[in-house]
Coordinates of C-alpha atoms and ligand atoms in Angstrom, one line a residue:
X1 CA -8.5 29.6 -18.7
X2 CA -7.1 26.2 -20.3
X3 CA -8.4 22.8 -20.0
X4 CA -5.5 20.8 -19.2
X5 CA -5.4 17.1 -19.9
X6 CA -2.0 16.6 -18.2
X7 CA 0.9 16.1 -20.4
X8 CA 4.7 15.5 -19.5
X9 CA 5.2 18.9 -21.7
X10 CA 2.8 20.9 -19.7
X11 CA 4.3 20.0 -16.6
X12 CA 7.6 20.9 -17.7
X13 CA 6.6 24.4 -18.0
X14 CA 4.9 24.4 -13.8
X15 CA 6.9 24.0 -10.6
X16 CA 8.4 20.8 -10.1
X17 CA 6.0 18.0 -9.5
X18 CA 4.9 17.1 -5.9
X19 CA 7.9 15.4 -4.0
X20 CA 7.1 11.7 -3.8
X21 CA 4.3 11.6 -0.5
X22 CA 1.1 10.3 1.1
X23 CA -1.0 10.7 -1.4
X24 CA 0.8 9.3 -4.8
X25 CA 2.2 6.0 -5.3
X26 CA 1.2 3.4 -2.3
X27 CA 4.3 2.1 -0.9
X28 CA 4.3 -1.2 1.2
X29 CA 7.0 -3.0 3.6
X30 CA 7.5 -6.6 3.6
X31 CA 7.9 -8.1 7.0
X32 CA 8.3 -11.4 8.0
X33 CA 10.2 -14.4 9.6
X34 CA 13.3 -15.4 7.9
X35 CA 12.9 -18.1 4.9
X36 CA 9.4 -17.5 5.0
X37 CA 9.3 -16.1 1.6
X38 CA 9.6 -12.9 1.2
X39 CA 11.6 -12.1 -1.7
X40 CA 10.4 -15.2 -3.4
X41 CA 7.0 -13.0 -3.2
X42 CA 8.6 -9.5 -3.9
X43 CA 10.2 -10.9 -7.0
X44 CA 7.0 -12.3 -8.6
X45 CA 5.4 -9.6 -7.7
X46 CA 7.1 -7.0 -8.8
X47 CA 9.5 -8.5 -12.0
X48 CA 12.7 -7.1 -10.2
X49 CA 14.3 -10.2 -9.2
X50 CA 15.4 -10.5 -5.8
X51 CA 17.7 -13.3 -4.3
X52 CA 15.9 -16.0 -2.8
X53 CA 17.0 -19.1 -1.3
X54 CA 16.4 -22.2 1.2
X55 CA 18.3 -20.7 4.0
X56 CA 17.2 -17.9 6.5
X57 CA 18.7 -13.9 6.4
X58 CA 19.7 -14.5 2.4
X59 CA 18.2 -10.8 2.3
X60 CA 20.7 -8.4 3.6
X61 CA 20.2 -5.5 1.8
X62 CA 16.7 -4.1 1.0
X63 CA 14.9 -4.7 -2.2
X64 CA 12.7 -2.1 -4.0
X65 CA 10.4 -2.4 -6.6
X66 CA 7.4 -0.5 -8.5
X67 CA 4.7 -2.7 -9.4
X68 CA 1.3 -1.5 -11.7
X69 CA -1.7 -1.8 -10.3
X70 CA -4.1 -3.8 -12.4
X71 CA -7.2 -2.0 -13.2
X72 CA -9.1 -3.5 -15.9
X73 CA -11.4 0.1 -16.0
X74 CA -7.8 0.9 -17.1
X75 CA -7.4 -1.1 -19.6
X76 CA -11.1 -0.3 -21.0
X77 CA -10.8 3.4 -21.1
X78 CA -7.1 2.8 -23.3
X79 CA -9.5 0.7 -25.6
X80 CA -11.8 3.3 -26.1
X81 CA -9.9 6.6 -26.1
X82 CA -6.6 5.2 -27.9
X83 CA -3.9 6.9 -26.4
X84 CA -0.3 7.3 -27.0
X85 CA 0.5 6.3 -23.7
X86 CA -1.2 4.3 -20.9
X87 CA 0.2 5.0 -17.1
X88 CA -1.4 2.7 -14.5
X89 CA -1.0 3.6 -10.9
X90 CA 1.7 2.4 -8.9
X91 CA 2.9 0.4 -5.5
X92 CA 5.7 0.7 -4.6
X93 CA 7.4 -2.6 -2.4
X94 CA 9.8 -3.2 -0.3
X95 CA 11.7 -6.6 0.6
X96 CA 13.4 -6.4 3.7
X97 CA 15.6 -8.6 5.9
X98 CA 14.5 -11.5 8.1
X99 CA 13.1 -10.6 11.9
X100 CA 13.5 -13.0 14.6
X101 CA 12.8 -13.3 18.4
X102 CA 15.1 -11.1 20.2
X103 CA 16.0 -9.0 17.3
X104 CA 15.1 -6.1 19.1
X105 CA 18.5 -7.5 21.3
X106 CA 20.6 -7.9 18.5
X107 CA 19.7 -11.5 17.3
X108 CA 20.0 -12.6 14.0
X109 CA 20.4 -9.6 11.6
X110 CA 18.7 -7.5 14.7
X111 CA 16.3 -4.9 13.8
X112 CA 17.9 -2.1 12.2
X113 CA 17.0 -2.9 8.8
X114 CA 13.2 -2.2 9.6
X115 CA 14.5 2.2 8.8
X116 CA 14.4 0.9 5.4
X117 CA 9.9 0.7 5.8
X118 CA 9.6 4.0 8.5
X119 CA 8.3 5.3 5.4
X120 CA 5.8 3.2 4.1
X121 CA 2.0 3.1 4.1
X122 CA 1.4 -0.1 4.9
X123 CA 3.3 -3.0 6.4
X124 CA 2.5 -6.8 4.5
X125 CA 3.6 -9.8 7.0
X126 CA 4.3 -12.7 4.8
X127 CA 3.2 -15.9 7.1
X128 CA 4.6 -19.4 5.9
X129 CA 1.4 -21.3 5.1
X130 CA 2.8 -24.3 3.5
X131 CA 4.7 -27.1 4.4
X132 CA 7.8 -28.4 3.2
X133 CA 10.3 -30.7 4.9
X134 CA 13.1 -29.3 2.6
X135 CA 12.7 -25.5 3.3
X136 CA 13.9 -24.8 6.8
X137 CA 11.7 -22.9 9.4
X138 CA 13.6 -20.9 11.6
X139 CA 11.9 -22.6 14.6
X140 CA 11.8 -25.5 13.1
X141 CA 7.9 -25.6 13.1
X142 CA 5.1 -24.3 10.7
X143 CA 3.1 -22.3 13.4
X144 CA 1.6 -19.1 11.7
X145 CA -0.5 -18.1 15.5
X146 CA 3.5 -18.4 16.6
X147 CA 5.0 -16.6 13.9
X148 CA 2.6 -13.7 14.2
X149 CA 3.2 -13.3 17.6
X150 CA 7.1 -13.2 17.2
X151 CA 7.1 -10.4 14.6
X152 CA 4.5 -8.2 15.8
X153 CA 6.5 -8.7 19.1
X154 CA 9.6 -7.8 17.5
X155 CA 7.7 -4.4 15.3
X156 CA 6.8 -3.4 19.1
X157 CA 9.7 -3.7 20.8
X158 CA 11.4 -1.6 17.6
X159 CA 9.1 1.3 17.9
X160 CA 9.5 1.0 21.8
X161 CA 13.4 1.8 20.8
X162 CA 12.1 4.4 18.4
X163 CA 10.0 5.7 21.8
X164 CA 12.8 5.7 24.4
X165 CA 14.9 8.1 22.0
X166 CA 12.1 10.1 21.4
X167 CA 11.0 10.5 25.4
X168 CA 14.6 11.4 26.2
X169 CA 14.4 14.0 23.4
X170 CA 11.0 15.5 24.4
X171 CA 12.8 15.5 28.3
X172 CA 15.3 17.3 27.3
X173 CA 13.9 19.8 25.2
X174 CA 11.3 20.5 28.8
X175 CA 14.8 21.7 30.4
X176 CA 16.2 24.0 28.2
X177 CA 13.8 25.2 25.7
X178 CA 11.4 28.0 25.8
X179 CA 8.3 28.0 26.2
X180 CA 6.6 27.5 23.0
X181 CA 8.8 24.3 22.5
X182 CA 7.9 23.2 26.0
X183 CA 4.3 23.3 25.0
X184 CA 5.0 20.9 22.2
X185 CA 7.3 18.3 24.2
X186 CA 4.2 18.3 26.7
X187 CA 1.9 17.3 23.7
X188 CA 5.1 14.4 22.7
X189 CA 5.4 13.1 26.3
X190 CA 1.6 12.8 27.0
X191 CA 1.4 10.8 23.6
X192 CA 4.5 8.4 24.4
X193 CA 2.7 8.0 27.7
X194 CA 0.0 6.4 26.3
X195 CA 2.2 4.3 23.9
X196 CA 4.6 3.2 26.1
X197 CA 2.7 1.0 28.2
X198 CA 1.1 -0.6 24.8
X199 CA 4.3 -1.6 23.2
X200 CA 5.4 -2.8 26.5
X201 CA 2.7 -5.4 26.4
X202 CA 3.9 -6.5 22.6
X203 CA 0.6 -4.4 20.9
X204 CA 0.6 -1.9 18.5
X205 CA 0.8 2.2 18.2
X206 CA -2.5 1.9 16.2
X207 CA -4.4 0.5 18.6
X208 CA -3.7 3.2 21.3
X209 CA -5.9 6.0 21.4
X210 CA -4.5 9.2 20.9
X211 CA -6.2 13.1 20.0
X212 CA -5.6 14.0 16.7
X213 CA -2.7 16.6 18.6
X214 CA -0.9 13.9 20.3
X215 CA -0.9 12.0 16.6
X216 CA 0.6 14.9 14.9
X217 CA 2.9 15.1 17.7
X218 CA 4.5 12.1 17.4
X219 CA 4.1 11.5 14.1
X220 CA 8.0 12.2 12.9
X221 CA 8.7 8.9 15.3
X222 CA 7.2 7.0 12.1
X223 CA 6.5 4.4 14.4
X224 CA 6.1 1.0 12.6
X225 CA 3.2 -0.6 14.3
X226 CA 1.1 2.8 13.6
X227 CA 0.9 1.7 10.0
X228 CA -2.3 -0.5 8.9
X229 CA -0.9 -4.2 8.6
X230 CA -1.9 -7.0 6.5
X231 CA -1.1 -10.6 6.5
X232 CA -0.4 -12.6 3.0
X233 CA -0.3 -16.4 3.3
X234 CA 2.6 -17.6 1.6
X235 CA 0.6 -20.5 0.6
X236 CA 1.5 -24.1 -2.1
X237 CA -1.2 -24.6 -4.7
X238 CA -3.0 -27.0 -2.6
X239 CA -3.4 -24.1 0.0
X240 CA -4.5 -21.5 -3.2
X241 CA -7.2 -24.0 -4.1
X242 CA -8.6 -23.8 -0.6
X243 CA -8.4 -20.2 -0.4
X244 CA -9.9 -19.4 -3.4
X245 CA -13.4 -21.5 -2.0
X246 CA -13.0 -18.5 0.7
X247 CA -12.7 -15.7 -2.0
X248 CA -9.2 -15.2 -0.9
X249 CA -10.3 -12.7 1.5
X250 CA -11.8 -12.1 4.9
X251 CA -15.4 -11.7 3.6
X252 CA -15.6 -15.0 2.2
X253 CA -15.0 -17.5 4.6
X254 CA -15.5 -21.2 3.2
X255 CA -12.6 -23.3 3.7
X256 CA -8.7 -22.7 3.8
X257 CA -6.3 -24.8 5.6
X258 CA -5.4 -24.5 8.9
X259 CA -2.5 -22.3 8.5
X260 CA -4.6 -19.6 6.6
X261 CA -7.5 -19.8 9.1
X262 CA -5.1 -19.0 11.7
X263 CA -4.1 -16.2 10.3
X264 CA -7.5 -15.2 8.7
X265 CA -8.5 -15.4 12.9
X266 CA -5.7 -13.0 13.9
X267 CA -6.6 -10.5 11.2
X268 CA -10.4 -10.3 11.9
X269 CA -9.5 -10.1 15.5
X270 CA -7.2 -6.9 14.5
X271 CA -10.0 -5.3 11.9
X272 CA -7.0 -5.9 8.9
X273 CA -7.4 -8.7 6.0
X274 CA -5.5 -11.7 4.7
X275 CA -4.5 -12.4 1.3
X276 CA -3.2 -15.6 0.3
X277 CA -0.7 -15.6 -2.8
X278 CA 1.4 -18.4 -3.6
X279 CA 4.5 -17.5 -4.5
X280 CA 5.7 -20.3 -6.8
X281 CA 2.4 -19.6 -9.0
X282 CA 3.0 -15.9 -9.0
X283 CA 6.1 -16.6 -10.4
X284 CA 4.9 -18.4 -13.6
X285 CA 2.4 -16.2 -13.9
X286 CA 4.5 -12.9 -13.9
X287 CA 6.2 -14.9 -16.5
X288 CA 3.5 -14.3 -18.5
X289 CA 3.5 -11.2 -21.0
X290 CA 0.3 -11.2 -22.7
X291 CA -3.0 -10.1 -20.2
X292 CA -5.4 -12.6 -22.0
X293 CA -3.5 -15.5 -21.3
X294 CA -2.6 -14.5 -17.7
X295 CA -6.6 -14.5 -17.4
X296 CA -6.7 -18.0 -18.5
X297 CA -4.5 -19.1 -16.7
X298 CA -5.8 -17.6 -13.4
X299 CA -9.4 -18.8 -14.9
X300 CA -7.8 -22.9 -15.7
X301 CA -7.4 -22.2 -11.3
X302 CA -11.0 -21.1 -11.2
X303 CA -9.1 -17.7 -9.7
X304 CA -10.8 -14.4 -10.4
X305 CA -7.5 -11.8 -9.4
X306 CA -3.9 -13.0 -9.0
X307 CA -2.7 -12.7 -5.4
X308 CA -0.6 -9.2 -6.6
X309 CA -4.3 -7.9 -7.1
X310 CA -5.8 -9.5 -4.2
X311 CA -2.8 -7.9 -2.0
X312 CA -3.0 -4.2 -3.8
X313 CA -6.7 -4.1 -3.2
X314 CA -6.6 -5.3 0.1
X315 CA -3.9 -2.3 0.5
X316 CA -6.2 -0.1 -1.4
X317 CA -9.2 -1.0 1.4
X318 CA -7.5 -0.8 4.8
X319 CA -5.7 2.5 3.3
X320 CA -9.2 3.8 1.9
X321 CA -7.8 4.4 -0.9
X322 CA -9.8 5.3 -4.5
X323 CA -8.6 5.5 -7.8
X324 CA -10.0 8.4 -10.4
X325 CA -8.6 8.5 -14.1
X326 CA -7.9 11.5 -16.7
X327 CA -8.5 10.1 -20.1
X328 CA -7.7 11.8 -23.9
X329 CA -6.3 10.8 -26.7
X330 CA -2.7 11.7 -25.3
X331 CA -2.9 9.6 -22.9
X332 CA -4.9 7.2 -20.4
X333 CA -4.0 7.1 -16.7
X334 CA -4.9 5.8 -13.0
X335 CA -4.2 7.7 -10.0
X336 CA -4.4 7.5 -6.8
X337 CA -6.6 9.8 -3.7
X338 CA -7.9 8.8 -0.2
X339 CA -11.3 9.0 0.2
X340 CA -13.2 11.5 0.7
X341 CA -10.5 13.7 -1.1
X342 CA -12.0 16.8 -2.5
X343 CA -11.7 18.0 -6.4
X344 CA -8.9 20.4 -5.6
X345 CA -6.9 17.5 -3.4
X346 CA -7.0 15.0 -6.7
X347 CA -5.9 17.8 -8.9
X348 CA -2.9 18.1 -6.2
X349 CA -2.1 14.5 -6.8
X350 CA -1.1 15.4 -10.2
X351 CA 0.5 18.4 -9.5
X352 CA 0.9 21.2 -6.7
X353 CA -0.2 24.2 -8.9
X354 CA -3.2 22.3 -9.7
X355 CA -4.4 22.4 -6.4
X356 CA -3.2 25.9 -5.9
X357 CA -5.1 27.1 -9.0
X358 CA -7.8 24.7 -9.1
X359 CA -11.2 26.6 -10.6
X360 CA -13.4 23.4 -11.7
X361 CA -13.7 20.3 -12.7
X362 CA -15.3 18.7 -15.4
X363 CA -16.5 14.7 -14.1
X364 CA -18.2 11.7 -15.5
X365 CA -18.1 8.4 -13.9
X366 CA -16.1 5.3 -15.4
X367 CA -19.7 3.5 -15.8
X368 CA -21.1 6.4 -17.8
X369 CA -18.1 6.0 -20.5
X370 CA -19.0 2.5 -20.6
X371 CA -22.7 3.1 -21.3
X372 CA -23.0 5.4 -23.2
X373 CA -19.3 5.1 -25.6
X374 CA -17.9 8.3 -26.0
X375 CA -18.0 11.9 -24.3
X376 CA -20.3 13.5 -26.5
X377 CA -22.7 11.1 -26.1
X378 CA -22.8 11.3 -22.4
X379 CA -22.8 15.2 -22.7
X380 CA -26.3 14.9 -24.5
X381 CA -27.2 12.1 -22.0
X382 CA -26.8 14.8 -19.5
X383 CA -24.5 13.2 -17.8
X384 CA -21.3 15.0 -18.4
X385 CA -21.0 17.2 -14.9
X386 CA -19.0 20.6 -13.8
X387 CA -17.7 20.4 -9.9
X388 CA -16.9 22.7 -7.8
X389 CA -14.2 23.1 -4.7
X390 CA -16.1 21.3 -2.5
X391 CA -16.9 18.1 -5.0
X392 CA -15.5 14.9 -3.1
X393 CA -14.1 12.8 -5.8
X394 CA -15.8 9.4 -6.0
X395 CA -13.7 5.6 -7.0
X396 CA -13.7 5.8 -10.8
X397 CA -14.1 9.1 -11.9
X398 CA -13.1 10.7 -14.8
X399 CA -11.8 14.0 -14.7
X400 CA -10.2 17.3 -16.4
X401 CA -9.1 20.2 -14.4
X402 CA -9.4 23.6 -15.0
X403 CA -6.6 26.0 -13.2
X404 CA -5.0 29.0 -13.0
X405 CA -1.4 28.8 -12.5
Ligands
GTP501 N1 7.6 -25.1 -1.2 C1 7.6 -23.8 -1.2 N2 8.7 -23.2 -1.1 C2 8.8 -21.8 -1.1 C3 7.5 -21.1 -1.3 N3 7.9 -19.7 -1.3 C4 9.2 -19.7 -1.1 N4 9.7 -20.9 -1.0 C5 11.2 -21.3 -0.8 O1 11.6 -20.9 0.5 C6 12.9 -20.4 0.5 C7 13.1 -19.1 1.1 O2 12.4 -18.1 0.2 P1 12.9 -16.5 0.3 O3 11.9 -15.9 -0.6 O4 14.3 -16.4 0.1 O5 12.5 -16.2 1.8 P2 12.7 -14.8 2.6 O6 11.5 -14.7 3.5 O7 13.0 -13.7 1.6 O8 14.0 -15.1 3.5 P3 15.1 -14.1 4.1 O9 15.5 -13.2 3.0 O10 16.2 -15.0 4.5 O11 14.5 -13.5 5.2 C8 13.4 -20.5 -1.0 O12 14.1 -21.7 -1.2 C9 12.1 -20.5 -1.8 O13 12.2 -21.2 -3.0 C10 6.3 -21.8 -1.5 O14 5.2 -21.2 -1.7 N5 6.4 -23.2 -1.4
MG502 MG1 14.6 -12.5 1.4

């Protein structure tokens, strides 16, 4: 038996690592209206710059960037254990063309681009909060209630494309296949029957409800208003200022402007959350290198968490995703599980064979290294714990696996 802290050179010697899925690196779409700003978020977000300018479909081709998700437990644990290397976890976005009515039809850039975010895990719809005579709305109004409506009309009149293909598929298959296959284009067409009528009447996948056999049915139609959605406010400082008096999330409430409460309204009414982030300010602050001056500077705008980290762990909560590290002197790292993921399902976050030959675990909580300074010390505390199979992994652990491979 070897306790493994993972290290690129162990791996090197397993199977290859687990193809790129569910449960690693949280990827998100970027929907929205033309001009709205999109990329203008994407690129302070994620320090790849993407094209933006004051005129609607200047995205064409899809941007994609990994961005690091701050975790200041991160950032404590590398102060205490030192490591060669720190690896924060990752999201990964995507910046996509301009929607508009009657894309589904063709207008505009039409709606082909939205293949590029089948994929994703959750869909962010940037919603022009601010005004600004000089940037041009593509209908010529700020109207957030409006602009909602449009692209969530638009998402489910793409998946109803994405349907009709499937149904004719599923129909086929009824005519010539045998029986077995039959079986399973019954399960499809009962599902689609009870999605069709939904998207018909502009609502989404995820609000229809399906058995957990019709969902696995259907779920290669990777149908775009299945995926949790949240809204960010593209809000202008003014706007931030107000949003921060509401915590810049659902829960707080207080005062926003008009724009954001419109959209804070939509999201309560549809169980997601709104984020505002302001893209101009992201920028300068992305600008930033150092992490204690990108503190003061949120701090000078009495802001606890830039909008990237308000966004990431609003992704984080309507995903219900946690977060457990493995810490050593080698290295320091974040990654990513659902909860309610057992000890054996984190291990296979890291790596296949660690799930496969997963014996134990040995866990202490991120507040226990805190207390009490270093392992040892929580070892004679008593706090230092051996988990089993069945041990569901809780936000902020810290673990070491023991396997077999
Ligand atoms: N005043 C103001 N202008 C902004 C803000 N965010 C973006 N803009 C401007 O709005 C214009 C459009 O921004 P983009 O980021 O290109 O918009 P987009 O949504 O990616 O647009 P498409 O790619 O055409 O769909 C640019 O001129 C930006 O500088 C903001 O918060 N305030
Ligand atoms: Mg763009």
């Amino acid at each position: 038996m070897v306790r493994f802290n993972v290290r690129l050179c162990d791996l090197l010697t397993l199977s290859p690592p687990s193809p790129y899925n569910e449960h690693m690196a949280l990827n998100c779409g970027i929907v929205g209206l033309p001009n709205v700003g999109k990329s203008t978020i994407f690129s302070a977000l994620s320090s790849a710059p993407a094209e933006a300018a004051n005129y609607p479909f200047c995205t064409i081709n899809p941007n994609i960037g990994i961005v690091n998700v701050p975790d200041q437990r991160l950032t404590k644990l590398s102060e205490l254990f030192k490591p060669e290397r720190t690896i924060p976890a990752a999201v990964e976005f995507v910046d996509i063309a301009g929607l508009v009515k009657g894309a589904s039809q063709g207008e505009g850039l039409g709606n082909q681009f939205l293949s590029h975010i089948r994929e994703v895990g959750v869909i962010a719809q940037v919603v022009r909060c601010f005004d600004d005579p000089d940037i041009i709305h593509v209908s010529n109004k700020v109207d957030p209630a409006d602009d909602m409506e449009t692209i969530n009309v638009e998402l489910a009149l793409a998946d109803l494309d994405t349907l009709q293909k499937r149904r004719d598929r599923a129909d086929r298959a009824l005519k010539v296949q045998a029986k077995a296959e039959q079986k399973s284009a019954e399960t499809v067409l009962s599902a689609l029957a009870k999605i069709g009528p939904a998207l018909e009447n502009g609502k989404p996948v995820r609000s229809v409800d399906l058995s957990d056999d019709e969902k696995a049915a259907v779920y290669d139609c990777h149908f775009i208003t299945a995926k949790p959605q949240l809204y960010v406010c593209n809000v202008d400082e003014a706007g931030m200022k107000a949003a921060i008096a509401g915590g810049n999330s659902l829960a707080g409430g207080g005062q926003a402007n008009a724009y954001v409460e419109a959209v804070r309204k939509r999201a309560a009414a549809e169980g997601s959350e709104a984020v505002c982030i302001c893209g101009k300010f992201e920028a300068e602050l992305g600008s930033l290198e150092d992490e204690a001056d990108k503190l003061a500077f949120l701090e000078e705008l009495g802001l606890k968490e830039s909008g990237l980290s308000a966004l990431i762990h609003a992704s984080y909560r309507l995903l219900g995703l946690r977060t457990f590290f493995t810490a050593g002197a080698d290295e320091c790292r974040a990654w990513t599980i659902r909860a309610g993921d057992s000890a054996p399902k984190a291990a296979g976050v890291i790596h296949t064979d660690f799930e496969k030959g997963f014996i134990k675990a040995e866990v202490y909580s991120y507040n226990d290294i805190i207390q009490y300074g270093t392992e040892a010390k929580i070892k004679e505390a008593g706090k230092y714990r051996i988990e089993g199979k069945e041990y569901t992994v809780q936000d902020g652990d810290v673990m070491f696996f023991k396997f077999n491979v």
